[in-house]
Coordinates of C-alpha atoms and ligand atoms in Angstrom, one line a residue:
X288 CA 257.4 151.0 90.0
X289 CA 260.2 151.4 92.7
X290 CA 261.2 148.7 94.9
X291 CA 259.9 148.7 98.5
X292 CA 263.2 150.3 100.4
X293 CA 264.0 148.0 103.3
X294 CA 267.1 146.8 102.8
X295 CA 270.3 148.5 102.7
X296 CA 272.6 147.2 99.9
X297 CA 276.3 147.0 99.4
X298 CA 276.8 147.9 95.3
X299 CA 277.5 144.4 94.6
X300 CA 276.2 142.3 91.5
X301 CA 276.5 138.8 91.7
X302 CA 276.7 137.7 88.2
X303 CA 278.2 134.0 88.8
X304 CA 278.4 131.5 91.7
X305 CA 280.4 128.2 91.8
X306 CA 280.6 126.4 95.2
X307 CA 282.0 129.2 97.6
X308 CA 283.5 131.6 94.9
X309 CA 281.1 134.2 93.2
X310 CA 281.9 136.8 90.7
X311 CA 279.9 140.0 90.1
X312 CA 279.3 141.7 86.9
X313 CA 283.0 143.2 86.7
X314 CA 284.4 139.7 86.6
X315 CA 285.9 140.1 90.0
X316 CA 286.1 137.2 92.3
X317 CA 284.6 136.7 96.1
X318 CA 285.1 134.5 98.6
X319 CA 282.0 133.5 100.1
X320 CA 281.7 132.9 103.8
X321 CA 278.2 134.2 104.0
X322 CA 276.3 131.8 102.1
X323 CA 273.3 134.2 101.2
X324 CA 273.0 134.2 105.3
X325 CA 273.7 130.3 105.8
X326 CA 271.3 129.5 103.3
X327 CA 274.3 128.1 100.3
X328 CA 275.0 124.7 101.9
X329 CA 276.4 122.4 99.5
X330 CA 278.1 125.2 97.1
X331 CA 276.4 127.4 94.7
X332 CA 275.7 125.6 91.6
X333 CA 276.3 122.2 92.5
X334 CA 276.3 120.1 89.2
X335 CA 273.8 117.2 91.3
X336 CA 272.3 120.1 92.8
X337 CA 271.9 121.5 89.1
X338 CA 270.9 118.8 87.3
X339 CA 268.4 117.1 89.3
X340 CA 266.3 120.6 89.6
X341 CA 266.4 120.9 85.8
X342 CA 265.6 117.6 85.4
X343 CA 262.4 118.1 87.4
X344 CA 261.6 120.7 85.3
X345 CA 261.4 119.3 82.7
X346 CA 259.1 116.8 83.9
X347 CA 257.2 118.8 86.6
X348 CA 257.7 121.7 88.3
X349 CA 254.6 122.2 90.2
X350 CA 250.9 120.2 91.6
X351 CA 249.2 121.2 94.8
X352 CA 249.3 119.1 97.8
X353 CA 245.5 117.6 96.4
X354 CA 247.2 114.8 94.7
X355 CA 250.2 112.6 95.4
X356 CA 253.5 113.6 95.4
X357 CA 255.9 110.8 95.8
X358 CA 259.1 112.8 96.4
X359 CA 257.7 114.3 99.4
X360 CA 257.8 110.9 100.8
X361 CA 261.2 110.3 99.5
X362 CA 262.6 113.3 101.2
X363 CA 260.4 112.4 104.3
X364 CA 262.3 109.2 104.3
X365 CA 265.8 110.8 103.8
X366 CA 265.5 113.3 106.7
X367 CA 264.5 111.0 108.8
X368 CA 267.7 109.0 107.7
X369 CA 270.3 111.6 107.8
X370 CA 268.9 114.0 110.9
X371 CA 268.6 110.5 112.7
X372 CA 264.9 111.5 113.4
X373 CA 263.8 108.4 111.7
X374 CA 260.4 108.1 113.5
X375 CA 259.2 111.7 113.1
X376 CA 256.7 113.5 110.6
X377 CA 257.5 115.8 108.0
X378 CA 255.2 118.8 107.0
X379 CA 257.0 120.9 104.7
X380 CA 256.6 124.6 103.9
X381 CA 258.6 127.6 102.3
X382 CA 260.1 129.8 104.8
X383 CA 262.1 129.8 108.1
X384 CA 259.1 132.1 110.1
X385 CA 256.4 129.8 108.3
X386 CA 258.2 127.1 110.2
X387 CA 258.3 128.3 113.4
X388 CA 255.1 129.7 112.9
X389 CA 253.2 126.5 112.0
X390 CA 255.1 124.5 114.8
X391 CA 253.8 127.0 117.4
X392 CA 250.8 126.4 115.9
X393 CA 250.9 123.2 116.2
X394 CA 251.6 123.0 119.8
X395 CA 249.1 125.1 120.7
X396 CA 246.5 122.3 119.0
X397 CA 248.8 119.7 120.6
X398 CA 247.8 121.1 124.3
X399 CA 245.5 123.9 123.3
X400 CA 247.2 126.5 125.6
X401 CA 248.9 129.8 124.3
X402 CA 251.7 130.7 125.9
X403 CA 255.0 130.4 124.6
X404 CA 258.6 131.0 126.1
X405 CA 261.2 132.9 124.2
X406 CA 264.5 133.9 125.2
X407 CA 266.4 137.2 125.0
X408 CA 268.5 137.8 121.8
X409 CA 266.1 135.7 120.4
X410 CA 265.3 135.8 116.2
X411 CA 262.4 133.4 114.9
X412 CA 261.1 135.5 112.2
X413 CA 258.7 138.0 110.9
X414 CA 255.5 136.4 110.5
X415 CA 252.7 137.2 113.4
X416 CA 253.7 134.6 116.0
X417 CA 257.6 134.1 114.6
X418 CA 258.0 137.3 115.2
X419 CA 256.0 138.4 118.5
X420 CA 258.7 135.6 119.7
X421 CA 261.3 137.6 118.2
X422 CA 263.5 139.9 120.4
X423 CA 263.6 143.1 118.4
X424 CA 260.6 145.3 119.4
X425 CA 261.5 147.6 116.0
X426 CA 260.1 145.1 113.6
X427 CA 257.1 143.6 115.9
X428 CA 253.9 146.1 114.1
X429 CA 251.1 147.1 117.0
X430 CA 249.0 143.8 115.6
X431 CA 251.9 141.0 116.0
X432 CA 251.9 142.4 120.1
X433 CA 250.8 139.9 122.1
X434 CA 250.9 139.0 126.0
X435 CA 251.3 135.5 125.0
X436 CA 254.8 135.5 124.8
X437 CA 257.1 135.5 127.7
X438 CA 261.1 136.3 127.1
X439 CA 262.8 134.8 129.7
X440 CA 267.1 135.5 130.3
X441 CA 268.9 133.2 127.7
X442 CA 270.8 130.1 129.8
X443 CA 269.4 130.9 132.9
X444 CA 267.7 127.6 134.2
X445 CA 266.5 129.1 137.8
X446 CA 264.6 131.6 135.7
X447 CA 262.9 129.0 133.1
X448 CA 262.1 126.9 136.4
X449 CA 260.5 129.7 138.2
X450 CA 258.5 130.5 134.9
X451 CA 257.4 126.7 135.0
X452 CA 256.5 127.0 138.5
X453 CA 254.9 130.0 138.2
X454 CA 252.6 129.3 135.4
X455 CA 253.5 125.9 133.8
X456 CA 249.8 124.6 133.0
X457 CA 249.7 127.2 130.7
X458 CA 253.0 127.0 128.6
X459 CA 252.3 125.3 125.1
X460 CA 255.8 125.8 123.7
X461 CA 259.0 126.9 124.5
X462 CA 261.1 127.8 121.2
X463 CA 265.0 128.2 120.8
X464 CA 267.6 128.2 118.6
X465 CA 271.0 125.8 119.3
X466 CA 272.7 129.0 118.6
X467 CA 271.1 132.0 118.2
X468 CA 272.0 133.4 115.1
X469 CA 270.7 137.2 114.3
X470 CA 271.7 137.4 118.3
X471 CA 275.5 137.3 117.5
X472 CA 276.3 133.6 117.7
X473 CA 275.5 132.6 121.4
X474 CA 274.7 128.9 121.9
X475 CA 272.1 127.0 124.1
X476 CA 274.4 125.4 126.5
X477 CA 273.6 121.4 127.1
X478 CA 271.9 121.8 130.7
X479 CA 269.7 124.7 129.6
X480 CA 268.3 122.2 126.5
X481 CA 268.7 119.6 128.9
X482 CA 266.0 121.7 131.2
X483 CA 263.8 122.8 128.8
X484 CA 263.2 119.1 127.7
X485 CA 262.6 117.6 131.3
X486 CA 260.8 121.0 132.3
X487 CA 258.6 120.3 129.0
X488 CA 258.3 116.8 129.7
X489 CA 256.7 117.7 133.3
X490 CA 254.3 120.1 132.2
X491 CA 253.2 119.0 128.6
X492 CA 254.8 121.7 126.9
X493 CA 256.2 121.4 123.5
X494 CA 260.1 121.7 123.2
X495 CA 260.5 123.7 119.7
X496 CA 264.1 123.5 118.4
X497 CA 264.8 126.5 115.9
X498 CA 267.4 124.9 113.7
X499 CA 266.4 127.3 110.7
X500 CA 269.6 128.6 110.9
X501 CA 272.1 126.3 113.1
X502 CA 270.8 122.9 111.6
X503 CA 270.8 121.1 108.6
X504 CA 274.2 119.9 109.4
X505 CA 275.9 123.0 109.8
X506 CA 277.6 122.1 113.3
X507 CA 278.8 118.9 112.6
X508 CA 275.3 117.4 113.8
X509 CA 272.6 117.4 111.9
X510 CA 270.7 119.6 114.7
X511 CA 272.5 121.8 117.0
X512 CA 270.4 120.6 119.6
X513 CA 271.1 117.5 119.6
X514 CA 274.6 118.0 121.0
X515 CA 272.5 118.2 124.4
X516 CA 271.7 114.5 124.2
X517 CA 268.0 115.1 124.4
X518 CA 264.9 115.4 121.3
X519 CA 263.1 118.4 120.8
X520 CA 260.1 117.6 119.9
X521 CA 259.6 119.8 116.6
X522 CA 262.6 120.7 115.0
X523 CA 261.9 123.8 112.3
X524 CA 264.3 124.2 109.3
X525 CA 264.9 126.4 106.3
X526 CA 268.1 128.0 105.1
X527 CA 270.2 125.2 104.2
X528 CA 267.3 123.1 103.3
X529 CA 267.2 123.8 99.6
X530 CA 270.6 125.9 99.1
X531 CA 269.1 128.8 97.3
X532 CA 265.5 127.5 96.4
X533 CA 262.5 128.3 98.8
X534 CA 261.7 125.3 101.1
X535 CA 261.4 124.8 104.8
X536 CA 259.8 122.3 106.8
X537 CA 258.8 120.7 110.6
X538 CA 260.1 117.4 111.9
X539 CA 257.3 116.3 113.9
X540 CA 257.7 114.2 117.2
X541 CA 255.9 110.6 116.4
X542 CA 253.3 111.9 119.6
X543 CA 251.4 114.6 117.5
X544 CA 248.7 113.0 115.6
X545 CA 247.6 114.9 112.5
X546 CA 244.0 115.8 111.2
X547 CA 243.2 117.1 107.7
X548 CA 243.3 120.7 108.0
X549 CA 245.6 121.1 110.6
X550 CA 248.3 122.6 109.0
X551 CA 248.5 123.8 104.9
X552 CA 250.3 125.9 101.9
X553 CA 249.8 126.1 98.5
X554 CA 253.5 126.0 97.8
X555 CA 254.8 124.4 100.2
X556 CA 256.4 120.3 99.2
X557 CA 255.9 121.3 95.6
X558 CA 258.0 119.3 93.2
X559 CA 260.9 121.3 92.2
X560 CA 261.5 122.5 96.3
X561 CA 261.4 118.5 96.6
X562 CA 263.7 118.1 94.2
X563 CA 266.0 120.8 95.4
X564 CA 265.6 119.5 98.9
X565 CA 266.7 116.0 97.7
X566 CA 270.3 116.7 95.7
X567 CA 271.0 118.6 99.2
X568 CA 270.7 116.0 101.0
X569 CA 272.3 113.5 98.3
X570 CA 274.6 116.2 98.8
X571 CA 275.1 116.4 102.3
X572 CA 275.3 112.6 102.5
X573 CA 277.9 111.6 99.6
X574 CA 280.5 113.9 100.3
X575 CA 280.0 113.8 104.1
X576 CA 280.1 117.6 104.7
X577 CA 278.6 117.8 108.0
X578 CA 282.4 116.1 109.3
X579 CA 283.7 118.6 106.2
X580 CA 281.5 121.5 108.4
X581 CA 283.0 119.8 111.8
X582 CA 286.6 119.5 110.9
X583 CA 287.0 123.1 108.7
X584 CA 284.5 124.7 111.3
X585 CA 286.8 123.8 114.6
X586 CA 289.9 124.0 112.6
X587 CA 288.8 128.1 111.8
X588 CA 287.7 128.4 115.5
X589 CA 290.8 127.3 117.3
X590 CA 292.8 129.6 114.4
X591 CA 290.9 132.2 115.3
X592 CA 291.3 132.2 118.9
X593 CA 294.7 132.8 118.8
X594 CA 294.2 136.1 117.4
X595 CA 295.2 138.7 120.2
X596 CA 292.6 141.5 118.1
X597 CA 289.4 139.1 118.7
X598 CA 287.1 140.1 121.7
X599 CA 285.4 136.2 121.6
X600 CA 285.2 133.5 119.2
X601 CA 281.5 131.6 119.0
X602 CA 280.2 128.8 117.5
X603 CA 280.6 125.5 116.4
X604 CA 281.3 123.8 113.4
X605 CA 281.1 126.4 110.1
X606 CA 278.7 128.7 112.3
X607 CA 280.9 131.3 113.7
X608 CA 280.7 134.4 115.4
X609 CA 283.6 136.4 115.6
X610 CA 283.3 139.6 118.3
X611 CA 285.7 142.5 117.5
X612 CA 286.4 145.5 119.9
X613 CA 284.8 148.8 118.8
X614 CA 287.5 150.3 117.2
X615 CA 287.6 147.5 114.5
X616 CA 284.4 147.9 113.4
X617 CA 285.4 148.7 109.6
X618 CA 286.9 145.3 109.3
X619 CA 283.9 143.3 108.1
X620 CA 283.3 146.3 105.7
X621 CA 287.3 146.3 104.1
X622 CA 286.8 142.4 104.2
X623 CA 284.1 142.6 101.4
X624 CA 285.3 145.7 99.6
X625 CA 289.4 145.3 99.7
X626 CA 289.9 141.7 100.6
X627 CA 286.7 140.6 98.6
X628 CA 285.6 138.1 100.9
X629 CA 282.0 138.2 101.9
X630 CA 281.0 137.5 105.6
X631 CA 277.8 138.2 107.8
X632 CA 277.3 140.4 110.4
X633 CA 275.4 140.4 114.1
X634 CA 275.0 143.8 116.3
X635 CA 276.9 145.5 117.3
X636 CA 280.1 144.3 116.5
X637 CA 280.1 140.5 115.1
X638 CA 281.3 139.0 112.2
X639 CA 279.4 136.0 111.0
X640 CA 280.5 133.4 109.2
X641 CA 278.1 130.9 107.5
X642 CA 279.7 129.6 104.7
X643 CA 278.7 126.3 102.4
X644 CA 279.4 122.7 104.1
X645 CA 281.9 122.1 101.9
X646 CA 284.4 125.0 102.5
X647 CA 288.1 123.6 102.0
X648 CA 290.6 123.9 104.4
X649 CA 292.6 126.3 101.5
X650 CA 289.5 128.9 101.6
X651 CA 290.1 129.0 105.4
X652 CA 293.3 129.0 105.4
X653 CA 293.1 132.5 102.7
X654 CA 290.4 134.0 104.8
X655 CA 293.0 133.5 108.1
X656 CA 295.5 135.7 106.2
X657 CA 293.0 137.8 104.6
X658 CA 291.6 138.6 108.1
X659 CA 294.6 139.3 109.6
X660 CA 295.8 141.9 107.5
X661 CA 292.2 143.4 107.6
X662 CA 292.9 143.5 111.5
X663 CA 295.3 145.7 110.8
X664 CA 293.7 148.4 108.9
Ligands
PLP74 C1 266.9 131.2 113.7 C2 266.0 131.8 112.6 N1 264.7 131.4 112.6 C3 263.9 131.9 111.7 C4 264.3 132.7 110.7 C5 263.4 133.2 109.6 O1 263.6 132.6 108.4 P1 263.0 133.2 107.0 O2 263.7 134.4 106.8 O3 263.3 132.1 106.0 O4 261.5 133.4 107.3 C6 265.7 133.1 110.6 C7 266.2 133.9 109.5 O5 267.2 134.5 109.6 C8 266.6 132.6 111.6 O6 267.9 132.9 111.6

């Protein structure tokens, strides 16, 4: 049996993985600012992260959600403490689009309406709904097209206030990301989040933040969105969640009610994602790395910007887009291949950088010089 082609690969094995340095089968060494796209967020291999995964193993790795699981409570109660979200509910599931897909859901039982605003540039995933509120009209199949979504301009409050006006009573959600990510690093500014709340607050829509990628501390905050000062009322999450092992969830405004039935997964909360989830956040906590992802993050940012070559810097905190001119678009290519560094990329012509939260100053300061000469050719 072949593997299903879909992805194109660089000829790469990664054999090794300690914090942000990998090594692949040759022995040769990496700098990783990519993260398995934002996903490594307290280092690859973390010896808490390591041991208290094993350990669960070795007592249990998996029960269905038909009998108690206490460490769902315990993350429950430890998201709620370090997101600041202390009132809200947890439901917790495996995937970034399962996420988004069960909050939209969920709003749609909330005010059982159906349509849902997305913006332009927008990525939410590839699951029916996730993605018919995705902006990429190549990987949306004849049965995920629906007239349910509405993509408005991204940042433009006159248009998301005529929508309102337009057609408010039937709005159920409107979904965003604090930054989009796959969209080239572009963030929400503070009056358009600040809009979309009081706009959702006046028509009893649902205000869906999309942290899959821009949360779980990455920004300095735990959410993005919360630099605008106002709640969403679901935040989704994924990526950083469990650094490597499958586990996403929705924080849950303390106005949704739940019934049994509402929302389910088989795998989703199981024991050993639990666990996982748990050392992150231990993690996150101990060793403070969202100021780590805040202080490394603007430090890179403001370095950056003083590079002539750069079109634009974006971003905040270690979530960075970094948007070359045309003629330097081998640069992210001779970044992995010569200067061994990995980095992410965003069309056309944007490097990404999404490395773990607890990326030292010295590992920015290498991947400064590192860029630099790769700016040069
Ligand atoms: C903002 C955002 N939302 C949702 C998703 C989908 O997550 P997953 O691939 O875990 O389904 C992604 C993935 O890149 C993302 O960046």
């Amino acid at each position: 049996m072949n593997l299903f082609d879909v992805y194109p690969l660089n000829d790469i094995e990664i054999t090794k993985a300690s914090f942000s340095t990998v090594w692949d089968a040759n022995g040769q060494e990496y700098l990783d600012l990519y993260g398995g796209h934002a996903v490594i967020s307290i280092g690859h291999t973390h010896p808490h992260y390591v041991t208290r995964v094993t350990d669960q193993l070795h007592k249990v790795g998996f029960y269905s959600n038909s009998v108690k699981i206490p460490l769902q409570t315990q993350l429950a109660e430890k998201l709620g403490k370090v997101s600041g979200k202390t009132d809200y509910q947890l439901f917790l599931c495996n995937s970034g689009a399962e996420a988004n897909e069960n909050a939209l859901k969920l709003a749609s039982f909330y005010n059982n309406r159906k349509k849902v605003i997305a913006f332009k540039g927008a990525f939410h995933g590839r699951t029916s709904l996730a993605v018919a509120a995705t902006d990429n009209p190549k990987i949306v199949a004849p049965v995920n097209e629906t007239d349910n979504v509405i993509f408005l301009p991204h940042n433009d409050e006159a248009a998301l206030a005529q929508a309102f006006a337009a057609y408010g009573n039937e709005i159920s959600a409107v979904i965003i990301e604090g930054i989009q990510g796959v969209g080239g690093i572009k963030e929400a500014s503070v009056s358009f989040l600040q809009k979309i709340r009081s706009l959702c607050d006046d028509y009893n829509a649902v205000y869906i933040a999309d942290s899959v990628q821009c949360g779980y501390g990455r920004t300095g905050l735990f959410y993005s969105h919360d630099y605008a000062g106002v709640n969403a009322d679901v935040y989704t999450m994924a990526k950083g969640m469990g650094n490597g092992f499958p586990v996403a969830g929705i924080s849950i405004a303390p106005k949704f009610k739940p019934w049994h039935g509402m929302l389910g997964t088989t795998f989703g909360g199981n024991h050993l994602a639990c666990a996982a989830a748990l050392a992150v956040l231990d993690i996150i906590e101990q060793d403070n790395l969202m100021k780590n992802a805040e202080v490394v993050g603007s430090y890179l940012i403001e370095e950056l910007k003083k590079i002539e070559a750069v079109k634009e810097v974006r971003g905040r905190g270690l979530m960075i887009g970094i948007d070359l001119p045309e003629n330097l678009a081998d640069v992210k290519k001779n970044l992995l291949f010569k200067h061994k560094i990995f980095t992410g990329e965003a069309k056309p012509n944007v490097i990404r950088l999404l490395p773990a939260l607890n990326l030292t100053k010295g590992q920015a300061d290498h991947f400064l010089n590192e860029f630099k000469i790769a700016l040069k050719g």
